[in-house]
């Protein structure tokens, strides 16, 4: 079930939850909000039949003088959550998640994210950019964003990742975005960032691994190119998928054409994934995701 979406503002709140599917979940949630002087603006529900899990995202606002503060709402809702064995979170929609972008030498995804952020169409607070190279420093600092250079070698990887995780903690980061960050994260770092780290890559995988994938694709005469955005896990490039897209190509396209189109697709797919995550529209469902667009 989906009702008409509403634009988030400072007076809106977002409740997301998942639980075993049982009769009365929707009634309990809507009744709780009504009893606390709140009005529902948007509501999305989904039942995963194979696992009999219920997923829900609800946007609401105050509709009366007696809606309690957010912490009091959380305390009150916890009684319902326990009754239905829910995993849940309640957010103030006006608070933008703090994002740390990681990049290496390819800047297309970084440029696109910063443009959307500066234009006000990406609802995040970018608190820094971290890189294992210094190539993007001038552009990032020109954009008024702190730049953190953390070079890495085979021998310094553990130390470099400790510095990376230190930035996440010091900047109080909610989401890490790997915008073509060409380093494989260790299992320990993947676990530390579980559910809050998004990666982007071309959709040829597991084919055409390694350097110059578009050259390999051109050599094999592919007819589709695309991109995948997913949550990072210790299983390389196998985390829950958030968004994918493809573009058709034919024999007339050069390697340069494929590369340009592929990078455009990567940028768009990553931006959508970051936006949906930041609007609390993505719920992880085992190896998959439920996305309330």
Coordinates of C-alpha atoms in Angstrom, one line a residue:
X1 CA 0.0 0.0 0.0
X2 CA 1.3 3.5 -0.9
X3 CA -0.2 6.8 -0.2
X4 CA 0.8 10.1 -1.8
X5 CA 4.4 11.2 -0.9
X6 CA 5.0 14.3 1.0
X7 CA 8.0 16.6 0.9
X8 CA 10.1 16.4 4.1
X9 CA 10.5 19.6 6.2
X10 CA 11.3 20.6 9.7
X11 CA 8.0 19.5 11.1
X12 CA 8.0 15.9 9.8
X13 CA 9.2 12.7 11.3
X14 CA 10.0 9.3 9.7
X15 CA 9.3 5.9 11.3
X16 CA 10.7 2.8 9.7
X17 CA 10.2 -0.8 11.0
X18 CA 10.3 -4.4 10.2
X19 CA 8.8 -7.3 12.1
X20 CA 7.1 -10.7 11.7
X21 CA 3.9 -10.1 9.8
X22 CA 0.9 -10.1 12.2
X23 CA -2.6 -8.8 12.2
X24 CA -2.9 -5.3 13.7
X25 CA 0.6 -3.8 13.0
X26 CA -0.7 -1.0 10.8
X27 CA -3.6 -0.3 13.1
X28 CA -1.3 -0.2 16.1
X29 CA 1.1 2.3 14.4
X30 CA -1.7 4.5 13.1
X31 CA -3.5 4.4 16.4
X32 CA -0.4 5.3 18.4
X33 CA 0.2 8.3 16.1
X34 CA -3.4 9.5 16.3
X35 CA -3.3 9.2 20.1
X36 CA -0.2 11.4 20.2
X37 CA -1.6 14.2 18.0
X38 CA 0.2 13.2 14.9
X39 CA -1.1 13.0 11.3
X40 CA 0.2 10.5 8.7
X41 CA 1.5 12.2 5.5
X42 CA 2.9 9.1 3.7
X43 CA 2.8 5.4 4.4
X44 CA 4.3 2.5 2.6
X45 CA 4.0 -1.2 3.5
X46 CA 5.4 -4.5 2.2
X47 CA 5.1 -8.1 3.2
X48 CA 7.9 -10.4 2.2
X49 CA 5.9 -13.6 1.7
X50 CA 8.8 -16.0 1.6
X51 CA 10.0 -15.0 5.1
X52 CA 6.6 -13.5 6.3
X53 CA 8.4 -10.3 7.3
X54 CA 6.5 -7.0 7.3
X55 CA 8.2 -3.7 6.4
X56 CA 6.8 -0.2 6.9
X57 CA 7.9 3.4 6.4
X58 CA 5.6 6.2 7.7
X59 CA 6.0 9.9 7.5
X60 CA 4.0 12.0 10.0
X61 CA 3.7 15.5 11.4
X62 CA 2.3 17.1 14.5
X63 CA -1.5 17.7 14.2
X64 CA -2.5 19.3 17.5
X65 CA -1.0 20.8 20.6
X66 CA -0.2 17.6 22.5
X67 CA 2.3 15.7 20.4
X68 CA 5.2 14.8 22.8
X69 CA 8.8 15.5 22.0
X70 CA 10.7 13.0 19.9
X71 CA 12.3 11.1 22.8
X72 CA 9.0 10.7 24.5
X73 CA 7.5 9.4 21.3
X74 CA 10.3 6.9 21.0
X75 CA 9.7 5.8 24.6
X76 CA 6.0 5.4 24.1
X77 CA 6.4 3.5 20.8
X78 CA 8.8 1.1 22.3
X79 CA 5.8 -0.6 24.0
X80 CA 4.2 -1.3 20.7
X81 CA 7.6 -2.4 19.2
X82 CA 8.1 -5.0 21.9
X83 CA 4.5 -6.3 21.4
X84 CA 5.2 -7.0 17.7
X85 CA 8.9 -7.9 18.0
X86 CA 9.8 -4.9 15.8
X87 CA 13.2 -3.6 14.6
X88 CA 12.5 0.1 14.3
X89 CA 13.9 3.6 14.2
X90 CA 12.3 7.0 14.4
X91 CA 13.9 10.1 12.8
X92 CA 13.5 13.8 12.7
X93 CA 13.2 14.5 8.9
X94 CA 14.9 17.9 9.3
X95 CA 18.2 16.3 10.4
X96 CA 20.3 15.5 7.4
X97 CA 22.7 12.5 7.8
X98 CA 26.4 13.4 7.9
X99 CA 28.2 11.9 4.9
X100 CA 31.9 11.2 4.3
X101 CA 32.8 10.6 0.7
X102 CA 35.8 8.4 -0.2
X103 CA 37.3 8.7 -3.7
X104 CA 40.5 7.8 -5.5
X105 CA 41.5 9.2 -8.9
X106 CA 38.2 9.0 -10.8
X107 CA 36.1 12.1 -9.9
X108 CA 32.8 11.7 -11.9
X109 CA 30.7 10.3 -9.0
X110 CA 32.3 12.8 -6.6
X111 CA 31.6 15.8 -8.9
X112 CA 28.0 14.7 -9.3
X113 CA 27.3 14.2 -5.6
X114 CA 28.8 17.6 -4.8
X115 CA 26.7 19.3 -7.5
X116 CA 23.5 17.7 -6.2
X117 CA 24.5 18.7 -2.6
X118 CA 25.3 22.3 -3.5
X119 CA 22.0 22.5 -5.5
X120 CA 20.0 21.4 -2.5
X121 CA 18.6 18.2 -4.1
X122 CA 20.7 15.7 -2.1
X123 CA 19.4 15.8 1.5
X124 CA 22.7 15.2 3.2
X125 CA 25.4 17.1 5.1
X126 CA 28.8 16.3 3.5
X127 CA 31.3 16.7 6.3
X128 CA 34.4 15.6 4.4
X129 CA 36.1 13.8 1.5
X130 CA 38.8 11.2 2.1
X131 CA 41.2 9.8 -0.5
X132 CA 44.2 7.6 -0.9
X133 CA 45.4 10.1 -3.5
X134 CA 45.7 13.9 -3.6
X135 CA 44.2 14.4 -7.0
X136 CA 40.8 15.7 -5.9
X137 CA 42.1 18.1 -3.2
X138 CA 41.8 21.4 -5.1
X139 CA 38.3 20.7 -6.3
X140 CA 37.0 19.6 -2.9
X141 CA 38.6 22.4 -1.0
X142 CA 37.3 24.9 -3.6
X143 CA 33.9 23.5 -2.7
X144 CA 34.5 24.4 0.9
X145 CA 34.7 20.8 2.2
X146 CA 37.6 19.4 4.3
X147 CA 39.9 17.0 2.4
X148 CA 41.7 14.2 4.2
X149 CA 44.6 12.5 2.4
X150 CA 45.2 9.0 3.7
X151 CA 47.8 7.3 1.4
X152 CA 47.9 3.5 1.6
X153 CA 50.4 0.8 0.8
X154 CA 50.3 -3.0 1.3
X155 CA 52.3 -2.5 4.5
X156 CA 50.3 0.5 5.8
X157 CA 46.7 -0.7 5.1
X158 CA 45.8 -1.5 8.7
X159 CA 47.1 1.9 9.9
X160 CA 45.4 3.7 7.0
X161 CA 42.0 2.0 7.8
X162 CA 42.4 2.9 11.4
X163 CA 42.8 6.5 10.3
X164 CA 39.7 6.1 8.0
X165 CA 37.6 4.8 10.9
X166 CA 38.9 7.5 13.1
X167 CA 37.5 10.1 10.7
X168 CA 34.2 8.4 10.7
X169 CA 34.1 8.6 14.5
X170 CA 35.5 12.1 14.9
X171 CA 33.1 13.6 12.3
X172 CA 30.2 11.6 13.7
X173 CA 29.5 10.2 10.2
X174 CA 26.2 8.5 9.5
X175 CA 27.0 7.3 6.0
X176 CA 30.2 6.5 4.1
X177 CA 30.0 6.7 0.3
X178 CA 32.6 5.0 -1.8
X179 CA 32.5 7.2 -4.9
X180 CA 34.9 5.0 -7.0
X181 CA 37.2 4.5 -4.0
X182 CA 39.6 1.9 -5.5
X183 CA 40.5 0.1 -2.4
X184 CA 39.1 -3.1 -1.0
X185 CA 38.0 -2.6 2.6
X186 CA 39.1 -5.1 5.2
X187 CA 36.5 -7.4 6.8
X188 CA 36.9 -5.5 10.1
X189 CA 36.2 -2.1 8.4
X190 CA 33.2 -3.6 6.6
X191 CA 31.8 -4.8 9.8
X192 CA 32.4 -1.5 11.5
X193 CA 30.5 0.3 8.7
X194 CA 27.8 -2.3 8.3
X195 CA 24.5 -0.8 6.9
X196 CA 26.1 2.6 6.5
X197 CA 28.5 2.3 3.6
X198 CA 27.5 2.4 0.0
X199 CA 29.7 1.4 -3.0
X200 CA 29.3 1.9 -6.7
X201 CA 30.7 -0.2 -9.5
X202 CA 30.0 -1.1 -13.1
X203 CA 27.5 -3.9 -13.7
X204 CA 29.8 -6.2 -15.7
X205 CA 30.9 -8.0 -12.5
X206 CA 31.7 -10.8 -12.1
X207 CA 32.9 -10.5 -15.7
X208 CA 35.6 -8.1 -16.8
X209 CA 37.3 -7.8 -13.5
X210 CA 40.4 -5.6 -12.9
X211 CA 41.7 -2.7 -14.9
X212 CA 40.0 -1.2 -17.9
X213 CA 36.7 -3.0 -17.7
X214 CA 35.2 -0.9 -20.5
X215 CA 38.0 -2.0 -22.8
X216 CA 37.3 -5.6 -22.0
X217 CA 33.5 -5.0 -22.6
X218 CA 34.2 -3.3 -25.9
X219 CA 36.4 -6.1 -27.0
X220 CA 33.6 -8.6 -26.3
X221 CA 30.9 -6.5 -28.1
X222 CA 28.5 -6.0 -25.1
X223 CA 25.1 -4.6 -25.8
X224 CA 24.3 -3.4 -22.3
X225 CA 26.4 -1.4 -19.8
X226 CA 25.3 -0.3 -16.4
X227 CA 26.1 0.3 -12.7
X228 CA 25.2 -1.2 -9.3
X229 CA 25.0 0.6 -6.0
X230 CA 25.1 -1.6 -2.9
X231 CA 25.8 -1.8 0.8
X232 CA 29.4 -2.8 1.5
X233 CA 30.0 -6.2 3.2
X234 CA 33.0 -8.4 3.7
X235 CA 31.9 -10.4 0.6
X236 CA 33.4 -8.2 -2.2
X237 CA 30.8 -6.5 -4.3
X238 CA 28.1 -8.8 -3.0
X239 CA 26.3 -6.6 -0.5
X240 CA 22.5 -5.9 -0.6
X241 CA 21.8 -4.0 -3.8
X242 CA 20.1 -0.6 -3.5
X243 CA 19.9 0.5 -7.2
X244 CA 20.9 -0.5 -10.7
X245 CA 20.5 0.9 -14.1
X246 CA 21.6 0.0 -17.7
X247 CA 22.1 1.7 -21.0
X248 CA 22.0 0.0 -24.4
X249 CA 25.1 0.2 -26.7
X250 CA 25.9 -1.2 -30.1
X251 CA 28.8 -1.8 -32.5
X252 CA 29.2 1.9 -33.3
X253 CA 30.2 2.9 -29.8
X254 CA 33.9 3.4 -29.1
X255 CA 35.7 2.5 -25.9
X256 CA 35.5 6.2 -25.0
X257 CA 31.7 6.2 -25.7
X258 CA 31.2 3.2 -23.4
X259 CA 33.4 4.7 -20.7
X260 CA 31.6 8.1 -20.8
X261 CA 28.1 6.5 -20.7
X262 CA 29.2 4.0 -18.0
X263 CA 30.5 6.8 -15.8
X264 CA 27.3 8.8 -16.3
X265 CA 25.2 5.8 -15.3
X266 CA 27.4 5.2 -12.2
X267 CA 26.9 8.8 -11.1
X268 CA 23.1 8.6 -11.4
X269 CA 22.8 5.3 -9.8
X270 CA 25.0 6.2 -6.8
X271 CA 23.1 9.5 -6.3
X272 CA 19.8 7.8 -6.2
X273 CA 21.1 5.2 -3.7
X274 CA 22.5 7.9 -1.4
X275 CA 19.3 9.9 -1.6
X276 CA 17.0 7.0 -0.8
X277 CA 19.3 5.9 2.1
X278 CA 19.3 9.5 3.4
X279 CA 15.6 9.7 3.3
X280 CA 15.3 6.4 5.2
X281 CA 13.7 4.6 2.3
X282 CA 15.9 1.6 2.3
X283 CA 15.4 -1.3 4.7
X284 CA 17.8 -4.3 4.5
X285 CA 16.1 -7.6 4.0
X286 CA 18.9 -10.2 4.5
X287 CA 20.9 -10.2 1.3
X288 CA 18.3 -7.9 -0.4
X289 CA 16.7 -4.5 0.2
X290 CA 13.2 -3.2 0.5
X291 CA 13.0 0.3 -1.0
X292 CA 10.0 2.6 -0.5
X293 CA 10.6 5.1 -3.4

